[in-house]
Amino acid sequence: MELYQTRFAEKLKEALTAVSPTIGIVLLLSFTIAPIPPSILLLLLFGAVLLIIGMMFFTLGAELAMTPVGEKIGTRIANSRNLGIVLLLCFLLGFIITISEPDLQVLAEQVPSVPNAVLILAVAVGVGFFLMIAMLRMLFSKTLRSLLILFYFLVFVLAFFVQDDFLAVAFDSGGVTTGPMTVPFIMALGVGFAAVRSDKHAEDDSFGLVSLCSIGPILAVLLLGLLYHPESTGYAGSETPVIRDSVELWRYFAAGLPKYIEEIAVSLLPIILFFAVFQMISLKMRGRPLKKIVIGMVYTYVGLVLFLTGVNVGFMPAGNYLGFMIAGLSYRWVLIPIGMVIGYFIVKAEPAVYVLKEQVEEITSGAISGEAMGLSLSLGVSVSIGLAMIRVLTGISIFWFILPGYLIALALSFFVPKIFTAIAFDSGGVASGPMTATFLLPFAMGACEAVGGNIVQDAFGVVAMVAMTPLITIQVMGAVYKYRFAHARAEEALEASYLDIWADDDIIEL
């Protein structure tokens, strides 16, 4: 019990450190250039409390349960001698987890003229198919770079023929489907698969699953864009809530809580069922390890319910209203630097980012630090939000940002160590989580409404931009790492060759 109390204290401190800067920035803006109604301010503050507590439970739960379960299931599947069974299980796992991803339900509502069930099933098939490809890559030691170049070439060929209304949402879909439920499990699955291999590239190949699984939804929505032709692309925004007292505040959150209790229960169910089947057939865990995983599952569930309730009910109205107020100023260009500052700090509050940083440190034995990862992600997201705000103010198509961005990212993959490319492309899906979908996207929508833009074409795409820039910043970090390593080796070689010209007695005389 004392151990759990210590861990809770650590996770609470991490959550406070991650969320406090964003809350501080929003409060500073609300008391200066962008005044917001007391109702929205109360929702934000109460939502922040739920977010912090939820993040504390989720990060501890993912550490205790989601990561160990994913690794164990991945190892067992990889040990199977039947390739057909391996592929079938991977497809089913990707398909079921994607259908249960909460953020995908939000995306389905945003695509005009496509039935929700059609979109969700298409995206789930895309993720399941690409999870199979990712596992085949690991089993047969194929390079991630060649697959990324092939599939992104296909993506951009299709993008030329798709309307702008589908373009932004298609690239957004790659981010929202790799959310807080999917990422910890899929990343751990990759570690489990890599553990079966004993070659020197096994650690490098343990990353890359999220990056490939993010391509499936993009292709799925682009293909739907060729089949469906929307007549109306309007987007109906939600009304600003009016809260008169603390009882109404509580009722507002209480009304949203059952929805997320049900959603997260449905989301966790496939993972629990998979684990239960493997536990009975193969794992046969007993005693303390099994109890630890059960407790971790409970923590994960409680954490995600509180987190999503806080961000959806509390943060979404604040983001929308702030964006509207700032873009309505006479000096609306300030939207760009403000967006960049918010983006720099808000990625620290993404739940899956913690999972990624810890896994990177563990796999690389600390060679790539979580601190360096966090800085690279923050810089990348900061740039992406700045570019997204430029799109909102100018109406430039997302295609002219996404195409050069991915070309730069793919070009960098030729000059950096393979593990940095895999981590970078995984990071894109990890960084674009619920905080982006529920605060930054409404922020862009509010700003777009204020400037009279097309919300579907100009505001949507924020998630896609957030998913793109870490691919560049983390590979730049890899290039710096490679240069420093080569420079250090050169200095060692020079020192050794300098000493070699002296005889032993000469050195003694010196």
Short mmCIF file of C-alpha atoms in Angstrom, two decimals:
data_model
loop_
_atom_site.label_atom_id
_atom_site.label_comp_id
_atom_site.label_asym_id
_atom_site.label_seq_id
_atom_site.Cartn_x
_atom_site.Cartn_y
_atom_site.Cartn_z
CA MET A 1 0.00 0.00 0.00
CA GLU A 2 2.84 2.38 0.87
CA LEU A 3 4.43 1.67 -2.53
CA TYR A 4 1.20 2.61 -4.34
CA GLN A 5 0.93 5.83 -2.31
CA THR A 6 4.46 6.78 -3.37
CA ARG A 7 3.65 6.02 -7.01
CA PHE A 8 0.43 8.05 -6.83
CA ALA A 9 2.39 11.00 -5.44
CA GLU A 10 4.91 10.75 -8.31
CA LYS A 11 2.19 10.55 -10.96
CA LEU A 12 0.26 13.43 -9.39
CA LYS A 13 3.38 15.59 -9.49
CA GLU A 14 3.94 14.66 -13.15
CA ALA A 15 0.33 15.51 -14.03
CA LEU A 16 0.48 18.87 -12.25
CA THR A 17 3.75 19.73 -13.99
CA ALA A 18 2.26 18.81 -17.38
CA VAL A 19 -1.11 20.56 -17.08
CA SER A 20 -0.32 23.68 -14.99
CA PRO A 21 1.40 25.70 -17.78
CA THR A 22 -1.58 25.30 -20.12
CA ILE A 23 -4.03 26.34 -17.41
CA GLY A 24 -1.82 29.31 -16.54
CA ILE A 25 -1.68 30.48 -20.17
CA VAL A 26 -5.46 30.19 -20.59
CA LEU A 27 -6.08 32.12 -17.36
CA LEU A 28 -3.60 34.82 -18.38
CA LEU A 29 -5.37 35.25 -21.73
CA SER A 30 -8.82 35.25 -20.13
CA PHE A 31 -7.85 38.05 -17.71
CA THR A 32 -6.18 40.18 -20.41
CA ILE A 33 -6.91 40.17 -24.14
CA ALA A 34 -9.56 37.42 -24.38
CA PRO A 35 -12.13 37.73 -21.56
CA ILE A 36 -14.35 34.67 -21.19
CA PRO A 37 -17.68 34.27 -19.34
CA PRO A 38 -17.60 32.96 -15.74
CA SER A 39 -19.46 29.80 -16.88
CA ILE A 40 -16.66 28.77 -19.23
CA LEU A 41 -13.99 29.67 -16.68
CA LEU A 42 -15.67 27.45 -14.06
CA LEU A 43 -15.94 24.59 -16.56
CA LEU A 44 -12.26 24.95 -17.39
CA LEU A 45 -11.08 24.93 -13.77
CA PHE A 46 -13.28 22.00 -12.74
CA GLY A 47 -12.28 20.15 -15.91
CA ALA A 48 -8.61 20.76 -15.08
CA VAL A 49 -9.06 19.08 -11.69
CA LEU A 50 -10.61 16.01 -13.34
CA LEU A 51 -7.90 16.02 -16.01
CA ILE A 52 -5.06 16.04 -13.46
CA ILE A 53 -6.60 13.26 -11.33
CA GLY A 54 -7.44 11.25 -14.47
CA MET A 55 -3.92 11.59 -15.83
CA MET A 56 -2.49 10.41 -12.52
CA PHE A 57 -4.62 7.23 -12.58
CA PHE A 58 -4.11 6.58 -16.30
CA THR A 59 -0.30 6.83 -16.34
CA LEU A 60 -0.02 4.52 -13.32
CA GLY A 61 -2.57 2.10 -14.80
CA ALA A 62 -0.79 1.98 -18.17
CA GLU A 63 2.47 1.23 -16.39
CA LEU A 64 0.97 -1.54 -14.23
CA ALA A 65 -1.31 -3.21 -16.78
CA MET A 66 -1.48 -1.97 -20.38
CA THR A 67 2.24 -2.22 -21.13
CA PRO A 68 2.83 -5.65 -19.50
CA VAL A 69 -0.33 -7.11 -21.09
CA GLY A 70 0.62 -5.84 -24.55
CA GLU A 71 4.16 -7.19 -24.24
CA LYS A 72 3.01 -10.62 -23.05
CA ILE A 73 0.36 -10.98 -25.76
CA GLY A 74 2.82 -9.74 -28.41
CA THR A 75 5.41 -12.31 -27.33
CA ARG A 76 2.90 -15.16 -27.38
CA ILE A 77 1.54 -14.23 -30.81
CA ALA A 78 5.05 -13.89 -32.26
CA ASN A 79 6.02 -17.31 -30.87
CA SER A 80 3.22 -18.94 -32.84
CA ARG A 81 4.49 -21.00 -35.74
CA ASN A 82 1.32 -20.43 -37.78
CA LEU A 83 1.65 -17.21 -39.82
CA GLY A 84 -2.05 -17.25 -40.72
CA ILE A 85 -3.11 -17.22 -37.05
CA VAL A 86 -0.61 -14.43 -36.30
CA LEU A 87 -2.04 -12.24 -39.07
CA LEU A 88 -5.66 -13.00 -38.16
CA LEU A 89 -5.09 -12.10 -34.50
CA CYS A 90 -3.31 -8.87 -35.48
CA PHE A 91 -6.12 -7.85 -37.82
CA LEU A 92 -8.81 -8.59 -35.23
CA LEU A 93 -6.89 -6.77 -32.52
CA GLY A 94 -6.40 -3.66 -34.67
CA PHE A 95 -10.00 -3.72 -35.91
CA ILE A 96 -11.67 -4.13 -32.51
CA ILE A 97 -9.48 -1.64 -30.64
CA THR A 98 -10.02 0.99 -33.36
CA ILE A 99 -13.81 0.65 -33.27
CA SER A 100 -13.69 1.23 -29.52
CA GLU A 101 -11.36 4.29 -29.71
CA PRO A 102 -13.40 7.23 -28.26
CA ASP A 103 -11.85 9.89 -30.54
CA LEU A 104 -13.02 8.02 -33.66
CA GLN A 105 -16.65 8.62 -32.68
CA VAL A 106 -15.95 12.37 -32.68
CA LEU A 107 -14.32 12.16 -36.12
CA ALA A 108 -17.32 10.30 -37.55
CA GLU A 109 -19.59 13.22 -36.69
CA GLN A 110 -17.34 15.67 -38.56
CA VAL A 111 -17.32 14.02 -42.01
CA PRO A 112 -20.24 15.35 -44.07
CA SER A 113 -22.47 12.99 -46.00
CA VAL A 114 -20.72 9.75 -44.96
CA PRO A 115 -22.69 7.44 -42.62
CA ASN A 116 -20.95 7.13 -39.25
CA ALA A 117 -20.93 3.33 -39.34
CA VAL A 118 -19.35 3.30 -42.82
CA LEU A 119 -16.54 5.63 -41.76
CA ILE A 120 -15.82 3.79 -38.50
CA LEU A 121 -15.75 0.36 -40.17
CA ALA A 122 -13.52 1.63 -43.02
CA VAL A 123 -11.03 3.18 -40.60
CA ALA A 124 -11.03 0.05 -38.40
CA VAL A 125 -10.31 -2.17 -41.43
CA GLY A 126 -7.47 0.21 -42.37
CA VAL A 127 -5.88 -0.04 -38.92
CA GLY A 128 -6.31 -3.83 -38.77
CA PHE A 129 -4.74 -4.25 -42.23
CA PHE A 130 -1.77 -2.03 -41.43
CA LEU A 131 -1.20 -3.72 -38.06
CA MET A 132 -0.79 -6.94 -40.05
CA ILE A 133 1.73 -5.20 -42.32
CA ALA A 134 3.59 -3.82 -39.27
CA MET A 135 3.87 -7.29 -37.74
CA LEU A 136 5.06 -8.81 -41.03
CA ARG A 137 7.72 -6.11 -41.21
CA MET A 138 8.97 -7.03 -37.74
CA LEU A 139 8.87 -10.78 -38.33
CA PHE A 140 10.80 -10.53 -41.61
CA SER A 141 13.07 -7.61 -40.59
CA LYS A 142 11.99 -5.27 -43.37
CA THR A 143 12.97 -1.59 -43.19
CA LEU A 144 10.32 0.86 -42.00
CA ARG A 145 11.56 3.63 -44.33
CA SER A 146 10.75 1.77 -47.56
CA LEU A 147 7.22 1.00 -46.38
CA LEU A 148 6.62 4.59 -45.28
CA ILE A 149 7.79 5.94 -48.65
CA LEU A 150 5.58 3.47 -50.54
CA PHE A 151 2.40 4.09 -48.57
CA TYR A 152 2.76 7.86 -48.26
CA PHE A 153 3.34 8.01 -52.03
CA LEU A 154 0.00 6.23 -52.40
CA VAL A 155 -1.61 8.63 -49.89
CA PHE A 156 -0.52 11.75 -51.79
CA VAL A 157 -1.51 10.30 -55.18
CA LEU A 158 -5.04 9.75 -53.81
CA ALA A 159 -5.02 13.19 -52.16
CA PHE A 160 -4.76 14.87 -55.57
CA PHE A 161 -8.19 13.49 -56.50
CA VAL A 162 -10.05 14.16 -53.23
CA GLN A 163 -12.02 17.28 -52.30
CA ASP A 164 -10.56 19.61 -49.67
CA ASP A 165 -13.45 18.76 -47.32
CA PHE A 166 -12.19 15.18 -47.06
CA LEU A 167 -8.50 16.04 -47.20
CA ALA A 168 -8.20 17.66 -43.76
CA VAL A 169 -10.38 15.06 -42.05
CA ALA A 170 -8.48 12.20 -43.72
CA PHE A 171 -5.15 13.33 -42.29
CA ASP A 172 -6.84 14.10 -38.95
CA SER A 173 -8.10 10.52 -38.81
CA GLY A 174 -4.55 9.18 -38.69
CA GLY A 175 -4.06 11.03 -35.41
CA VAL A 176 -7.36 10.43 -33.63
CA THR A 177 -7.40 6.66 -34.18
CA THR A 178 -4.05 6.27 -32.40
CA GLY A 179 -5.41 7.62 -29.13
CA PRO A 180 -4.80 6.94 -25.42
CA MET A 181 -6.47 3.53 -25.58
CA THR A 182 -4.69 2.23 -28.68
CA VAL A 183 -1.15 3.60 -28.34
CA PRO A 184 0.00 1.98 -25.05
CA PHE A 185 -1.25 -1.42 -26.13
CA ILE A 186 0.08 -1.34 -29.72
CA MET A 187 3.49 -0.03 -28.65
CA ALA A 188 3.78 -2.75 -26.01
CA LEU A 189 2.70 -5.30 -28.61
CA GLY A 190 5.68 -4.22 -30.72
CA VAL A 191 8.06 -4.67 -27.79
CA GLY A 192 6.67 -8.17 -27.27
CA PHE A 193 7.19 -9.08 -30.92
CA ALA A 194 10.71 -7.67 -30.92
CA ALA A 195 11.58 -9.68 -27.80
CA VAL A 196 11.18 -12.90 -29.79
CA ARG A 197 13.93 -11.84 -32.19
CA SER A 198 17.55 -11.87 -31.05
CA ASP A 199 19.22 -9.93 -33.90
CA LYS A 200 20.84 -6.53 -33.45
CA HIS A 201 17.97 -4.66 -35.15
CA ALA A 202 15.21 -6.05 -32.90
CA GLU A 203 15.16 -2.98 -30.63
CA ASP A 204 14.93 -0.59 -33.59
CA ASP A 205 12.04 -2.57 -35.06
CA SER A 206 10.04 -2.51 -31.81
CA PHE A 207 9.02 1.02 -32.82
CA GLY A 208 7.06 1.81 -35.98
CA LEU A 209 3.75 0.05 -35.32
CA VAL A 210 1.87 3.27 -34.48
CA SER A 211 3.30 5.03 -37.54
CA LEU A 212 2.07 2.31 -39.92
CA CYS A 213 -1.29 1.99 -38.18
CA SER A 214 -1.77 5.76 -38.63
CA ILE A 215 -1.62 5.38 -42.44
CA GLY A 216 -4.60 3.01 -42.60
CA PRO A 217 -7.22 5.58 -41.50
CA ILE A 218 -5.82 8.22 -43.89
CA LEU A 219 -6.14 5.87 -46.87
CA ALA A 220 -9.60 4.72 -45.73
CA VAL A 221 -11.04 8.25 -45.55
CA LEU A 222 -9.37 9.28 -48.83
CA LEU A 223 -10.98 6.28 -50.54
CA LEU A 224 -14.33 7.25 -49.04
CA GLY A 225 -13.75 10.75 -50.43
CA LEU A 226 -13.65 9.25 -53.93
CA LEU A 227 -16.95 7.46 -53.33
CA TYR A 228 -18.94 10.11 -51.45
CA HIS A 229 -19.58 13.63 -52.72
CA PRO A 230 -21.01 15.87 -49.98
CA GLU A 231 -23.66 18.40 -50.94
CA SER A 232 -23.29 20.40 -47.76
CA THR A 233 -20.02 21.00 -45.92
CA GLY A 234 -21.40 23.18 -43.14
CA TYR A 235 -20.49 22.47 -39.55
CA ALA A 236 -22.86 23.28 -36.71
CA GLY A 237 -20.93 24.37 -33.65
CA SER A 238 -22.12 23.81 -30.09
CA GLU A 239 -23.71 26.55 -28.01
CA THR A 240 -21.82 28.24 -25.18
CA PRO A 241 -23.05 26.77 -21.87
CA VAL A 242 -24.53 29.09 -19.25
CA ILE A 243 -23.97 28.08 -15.61
CA ARG A 244 -25.49 30.15 -12.80
CA ASP A 245 -24.23 28.36 -9.69
CA SER A 246 -22.07 25.51 -8.38
CA VAL A 247 -24.97 23.02 -8.42
CA GLU A 248 -25.48 23.61 -12.15
CA LEU A 249 -21.73 23.21 -12.66
CA TRP A 250 -21.82 19.79 -11.04
CA ARG A 251 -24.93 18.79 -13.00
CA TYR A 252 -23.24 19.77 -16.26
CA PHE A 253 -20.31 17.41 -15.59
CA ALA A 254 -22.58 14.73 -14.11
CA ALA A 255 -24.62 14.73 -17.34
CA GLY A 256 -21.49 14.00 -19.40
CA LEU A 257 -19.95 11.46 -17.03
CA PRO A 258 -22.20 8.44 -17.91
CA LYS A 259 -21.29 8.80 -21.61
CA TYR A 260 -17.58 8.41 -20.90
CA ILE A 261 -18.16 5.66 -18.32
CA GLU A 262 -19.85 3.66 -21.09
CA GLU A 263 -17.38 4.62 -23.85
CA ILE A 264 -14.28 3.66 -21.89
CA ALA A 265 -15.91 0.42 -20.69
CA VAL A 266 -16.52 -0.50 -24.35
CA SER A 267 -12.98 0.60 -25.23
CA LEU A 268 -11.29 -1.51 -22.56
CA LEU A 269 -13.46 -4.58 -23.11
CA PRO A 270 -11.61 -5.94 -26.21
CA ILE A 271 -8.23 -5.68 -24.46
CA ILE A 272 -9.59 -7.35 -21.32
CA LEU A 273 -11.14 -10.17 -23.39
CA PHE A 274 -7.90 -10.71 -25.34
CA PHE A 275 -5.95 -10.86 -22.10
CA ALA A 276 -8.49 -13.20 -20.48
CA VAL A 277 -8.27 -15.64 -23.42
CA PHE A 278 -4.47 -15.60 -23.44
CA GLN A 279 -4.42 -15.91 -19.65
CA MET A 280 -6.55 -19.08 -19.73
CA ILE A 281 -4.87 -20.66 -22.75
CA SER A 282 -1.23 -19.66 -22.51
CA LEU A 283 -0.08 -17.17 -19.86
CA LYS A 284 -1.59 -18.80 -16.76
CA MET A 285 -0.38 -16.01 -14.48
CA ARG A 286 -1.06 -16.32 -10.74
CA GLY A 287 -0.74 -14.38 -7.52
CA ARG A 288 0.84 -10.94 -7.34
CA PRO A 289 1.56 -10.37 -11.10
CA LEU A 290 -2.08 -11.09 -12.01
CA LYS A 291 -3.39 -8.91 -9.18
CA LYS A 292 -1.10 -6.08 -10.30
CA ILE A 293 -2.53 -6.22 -13.84
CA VAL A 294 -6.14 -6.24 -12.59
CA ILE A 295 -5.47 -3.22 -10.38
CA GLY A 296 -3.75 -1.50 -13.31
CA MET A 297 -6.79 -2.10 -15.53
CA VAL A 298 -9.04 -0.49 -12.94
CA TYR A 299 -6.70 2.51 -12.66
CA THR A 300 -6.61 2.85 -16.46
CA TYR A 301 -10.41 2.81 -16.64
CA VAL A 302 -10.92 5.35 -13.86
CA GLY A 303 -8.18 7.58 -15.24
CA LEU A 304 -9.53 7.68 -18.80
CA VAL A 305 -13.11 8.34 -17.63
CA LEU A 306 -12.02 11.31 -15.51
CA PHE A 307 -9.55 12.58 -18.12
CA LEU A 308 -11.99 12.51 -21.06
CA THR A 309 -14.81 13.99 -19.00
CA GLY A 310 -12.53 16.84 -17.95
CA VAL A 311 -11.21 17.66 -21.43
CA ASN A 312 -14.49 17.19 -23.33
CA VAL A 313 -16.83 18.93 -20.91
CA GLY A 314 -14.40 21.49 -19.44
CA PHE A 315 -11.76 22.27 -22.06
CA MET A 316 -13.71 22.18 -25.33
CA PRO A 317 -15.92 25.26 -24.66
CA ALA A 318 -12.90 27.21 -23.35
CA GLY A 319 -10.82 26.41 -26.43
CA ASN A 320 -13.59 27.42 -28.81
CA TYR A 321 -14.37 30.70 -27.04
CA LEU A 322 -10.71 31.70 -26.66
CA GLY A 323 -10.03 31.12 -30.35
CA PHE A 324 -13.09 33.20 -31.28
CA MET A 325 -12.12 36.10 -29.01
CA ILE A 326 -8.43 36.24 -30.06
CA ALA A 327 -9.20 36.02 -33.79
CA GLY A 328 -11.75 38.81 -33.35
CA LEU A 329 -9.08 41.29 -32.20
CA SER A 330 -7.90 44.04 -34.53
CA TYR A 331 -4.39 42.50 -34.33
CA ARG A 332 -5.54 38.94 -35.10
CA TRP A 333 -2.01 37.93 -36.15
CA VAL A 334 -1.36 37.40 -32.43
CA LEU A 335 -3.29 34.15 -32.86
CA ILE A 336 -0.14 32.59 -34.35
CA PRO A 337 2.34 33.15 -31.45
CA ILE A 338 -0.35 32.43 -28.85
CA GLY A 339 -1.19 29.16 -30.60
CA MET A 340 2.49 28.23 -30.68
CA VAL A 341 2.92 28.82 -26.95
CA ILE A 342 -0.20 26.78 -26.12
CA GLY A 343 0.97 24.01 -28.45
CA TYR A 344 4.39 23.89 -26.79
CA PHE A 345 2.89 23.14 -23.37
CA ILE A 346 -0.31 21.25 -24.20
CA VAL A 347 1.45 18.22 -25.70
CA LYS A 348 2.97 17.57 -22.27
CA ALA A 349 -0.57 16.79 -21.03
CA GLU A 350 -1.22 14.08 -23.65
CA PRO A 351 -1.55 10.76 -21.76
CA ALA A 352 0.11 8.61 -24.43
CA VAL A 353 3.19 10.86 -24.53
CA TYR A 354 4.18 9.54 -21.09
CA VAL A 355 3.93 5.98 -22.37
CA LEU A 356 6.09 6.79 -25.40
CA LYS A 357 8.81 8.58 -23.40
CA GLU A 358 9.08 5.78 -20.85
CA GLN A 359 9.20 3.11 -23.56
CA VAL A 360 11.89 4.99 -25.51
CA GLU A 361 14.04 5.34 -22.40
CA GLU A 362 13.56 1.67 -21.53
CA ILE A 363 14.27 0.28 -25.02
CA THR A 364 17.32 2.51 -25.60
CA SER A 365 18.61 2.04 -22.02
CA GLY A 366 18.52 5.80 -21.49
CA ALA A 367 20.53 6.66 -24.63
CA ILE A 368 17.51 8.67 -25.84
CA SER A 369 16.22 10.51 -22.79
CA GLY A 370 12.58 11.24 -22.07
CA GLU A 371 13.51 14.88 -21.49
CA ALA A 372 14.99 15.21 -25.01
CA MET A 373 11.92 13.46 -26.45
CA GLY A 374 9.60 15.83 -24.60
CA LEU A 375 11.48 18.90 -25.83
CA SER A 376 11.42 17.69 -29.44
CA LEU A 377 7.69 16.94 -29.26
CA SER A 378 6.92 20.33 -27.71
CA LEU A 379 8.91 22.20 -30.38
CA GLY A 380 7.23 20.18 -33.12
CA VAL A 381 3.70 20.75 -31.85
CA SER A 382 4.45 24.45 -31.30
CA VAL A 383 5.43 24.83 -34.96
CA SER A 384 2.43 22.80 -36.11
CA ILE A 385 -0.07 24.99 -34.24
CA GLY A 386 1.59 28.11 -35.64
CA LEU A 387 1.16 26.71 -39.17
CA ALA A 388 -2.43 25.69 -38.38
CA MET A 389 -3.25 29.25 -37.28
CA ILE A 390 -1.74 30.58 -40.52
CA ARG A 391 -4.13 28.25 -42.37
CA VAL A 392 -7.07 29.58 -40.35
CA LEU A 393 -6.17 33.20 -41.14
CA THR A 394 -5.34 32.68 -44.83
CA GLY A 395 -7.43 29.70 -45.97
CA ILE A 396 -4.46 27.95 -47.63
CA SER A 397 -5.22 24.28 -48.37
CA ILE A 398 -3.73 21.81 -45.90
CA PHE A 399 -2.24 19.94 -48.86
CA TRP A 400 0.45 22.62 -49.30
CA PHE A 401 1.58 22.12 -45.70
CA ILE A 402 1.27 18.35 -45.42
CA LEU A 403 3.00 17.44 -48.72
CA PRO A 404 6.30 19.32 -48.10
CA GLY A 405 6.23 18.33 -44.43
CA TYR A 406 6.09 14.61 -45.17
CA LEU A 407 8.63 14.95 -48.00
CA ILE A 408 11.07 16.56 -45.54
CA ALA A 409 10.36 13.86 -42.93
CA LEU A 410 10.90 11.03 -45.43
CA ALA A 411 14.07 12.68 -46.79
CA LEU A 412 15.49 12.95 -43.26
CA SER A 413 15.00 9.21 -42.79
CA PHE A 414 17.97 8.66 -45.15
CA PHE A 415 20.35 10.58 -42.86
CA VAL A 416 19.45 9.53 -39.30
CA PRO A 417 19.69 6.22 -37.40
CA LYS A 418 16.74 3.91 -38.12
CA ILE A 419 15.49 3.96 -34.55
CA PHE A 420 14.99 7.75 -34.66
CA THR A 421 12.87 7.43 -37.81
CA ALA A 422 10.69 4.77 -36.18
CA ILE A 423 10.30 6.79 -32.97
CA ALA A 424 9.58 9.99 -34.92
CA PHE A 425 6.79 8.47 -37.02
CA ASP A 426 5.32 6.83 -33.90
CA SER A 427 5.43 10.19 -32.12
CA GLY A 428 3.13 11.80 -34.68
CA GLY A 429 0.24 9.55 -33.68
CA VAL A 430 1.06 9.84 -29.99
CA ALA A 431 1.22 13.66 -29.90
CA SER A 432 -2.17 14.10 -31.61
CA GLY A 433 -4.35 12.83 -28.77
CA PRO A 434 -7.44 13.98 -26.86
CA MET A 435 -5.95 17.29 -25.71
CA THR A 436 -5.45 18.25 -29.35
CA ALA A 437 -8.92 17.08 -30.40
CA THR A 438 -10.77 18.71 -27.51
CA PHE A 439 -8.86 21.99 -27.00
CA LEU A 440 -6.72 22.89 -30.02
CA LEU A 441 -9.29 21.83 -32.63
CA PRO A 442 -12.11 23.85 -30.96
CA PHE A 443 -9.59 26.73 -30.59
CA ALA A 444 -9.01 26.66 -34.37
CA MET A 445 -12.75 26.31 -35.05
CA GLY A 446 -13.57 29.35 -32.90
CA ALA A 447 -10.86 31.39 -34.63
CA CYS A 448 -12.06 30.26 -38.06
CA GLU A 449 -15.62 31.28 -37.23
CA ALA A 450 -14.43 34.73 -36.13
CA VAL A 451 -12.56 35.37 -39.40
CA GLY A 452 -15.42 34.00 -41.53
CA GLY A 453 -13.52 30.99 -42.91
CA ASN A 454 -14.68 27.52 -43.92
CA ILE A 455 -14.49 25.49 -40.72
CA VAL A 456 -14.36 22.07 -42.40
CA GLN A 457 -11.58 23.09 -44.82
CA ASP A 458 -9.57 25.58 -42.72
CA ALA A 459 -9.99 24.56 -39.05
CA PHE A 460 -9.96 20.78 -39.41
CA GLY A 461 -6.45 19.58 -40.06
CA VAL A 462 -5.04 20.75 -36.73
CA VAL A 463 -4.68 17.13 -35.60
CA ALA A 464 -2.92 16.31 -38.89
CA MET A 465 -0.48 19.19 -38.44
CA VAL A 466 0.28 18.09 -34.87
CA ALA A 467 0.92 14.56 -36.14
CA MET A 468 3.30 15.80 -38.85
CA THR A 469 5.86 18.12 -37.25
CA PRO A 470 7.25 15.69 -34.62
CA LEU A 471 8.35 13.50 -37.53
CA ILE A 472 10.76 16.28 -38.45
CA THR A 473 11.88 17.54 -35.02
CA ILE A 474 12.67 14.10 -33.59
CA GLN A 475 14.63 13.11 -36.70
CA VAL A 476 16.54 16.40 -36.44
CA MET A 477 17.34 15.33 -32.86
CA GLY A 478 18.55 12.03 -34.35
CA ALA A 479 20.80 13.89 -36.79
CA VAL A 480 22.29 15.90 -33.92
CA TYR A 481 22.79 12.67 -31.94
CA LYS A 482 24.51 11.04 -34.92
CA TYR A 483 26.80 14.05 -35.44
CA ARG A 484 27.82 14.19 -31.77
CA PHE A 485 28.47 10.45 -31.69
CA ALA A 486 30.61 10.60 -34.85
CA HIS A 487 32.45 13.68 -33.54
CA ALA A 488 33.21 11.93 -30.22
CA ARG A 489 34.50 8.83 -32.05
CA ALA A 490 36.69 11.01 -34.29
CA GLU A 491 38.21 12.75 -31.25
CA GLU A 492 38.93 9.38 -29.61
CA ALA A 493 40.58 8.10 -32.80
CA LEU A 494 42.67 11.30 -33.12
CA GLU A 495 43.82 11.06 -29.53
CA ALA A 496 44.75 7.40 -29.98
CA SER A 497 46.67 8.07 -33.21
CA TYR A 498 48.50 11.00 -31.56
CA LEU A 499 49.65 8.80 -28.68
CA ASP A 500 50.74 6.07 -31.07
CA ILE A 501 53.58 8.21 -32.46
CA TRP A 502 55.31 8.28 -29.07
CA ALA A 503 57.24 5.45 -27.59
CA ASP A 504 56.44 4.37 -24.03
CA ASP A 505 59.57 5.98 -22.57
CA ASP A 506 58.87 9.24 -24.44
CA ILE A 507 55.50 9.50 -22.73
CA ILE A 508 57.09 8.81 -19.37
CA GLU A 509 59.58 11.64 -19.91
CA LEU A 510 56.74 14.02 -20.67
#
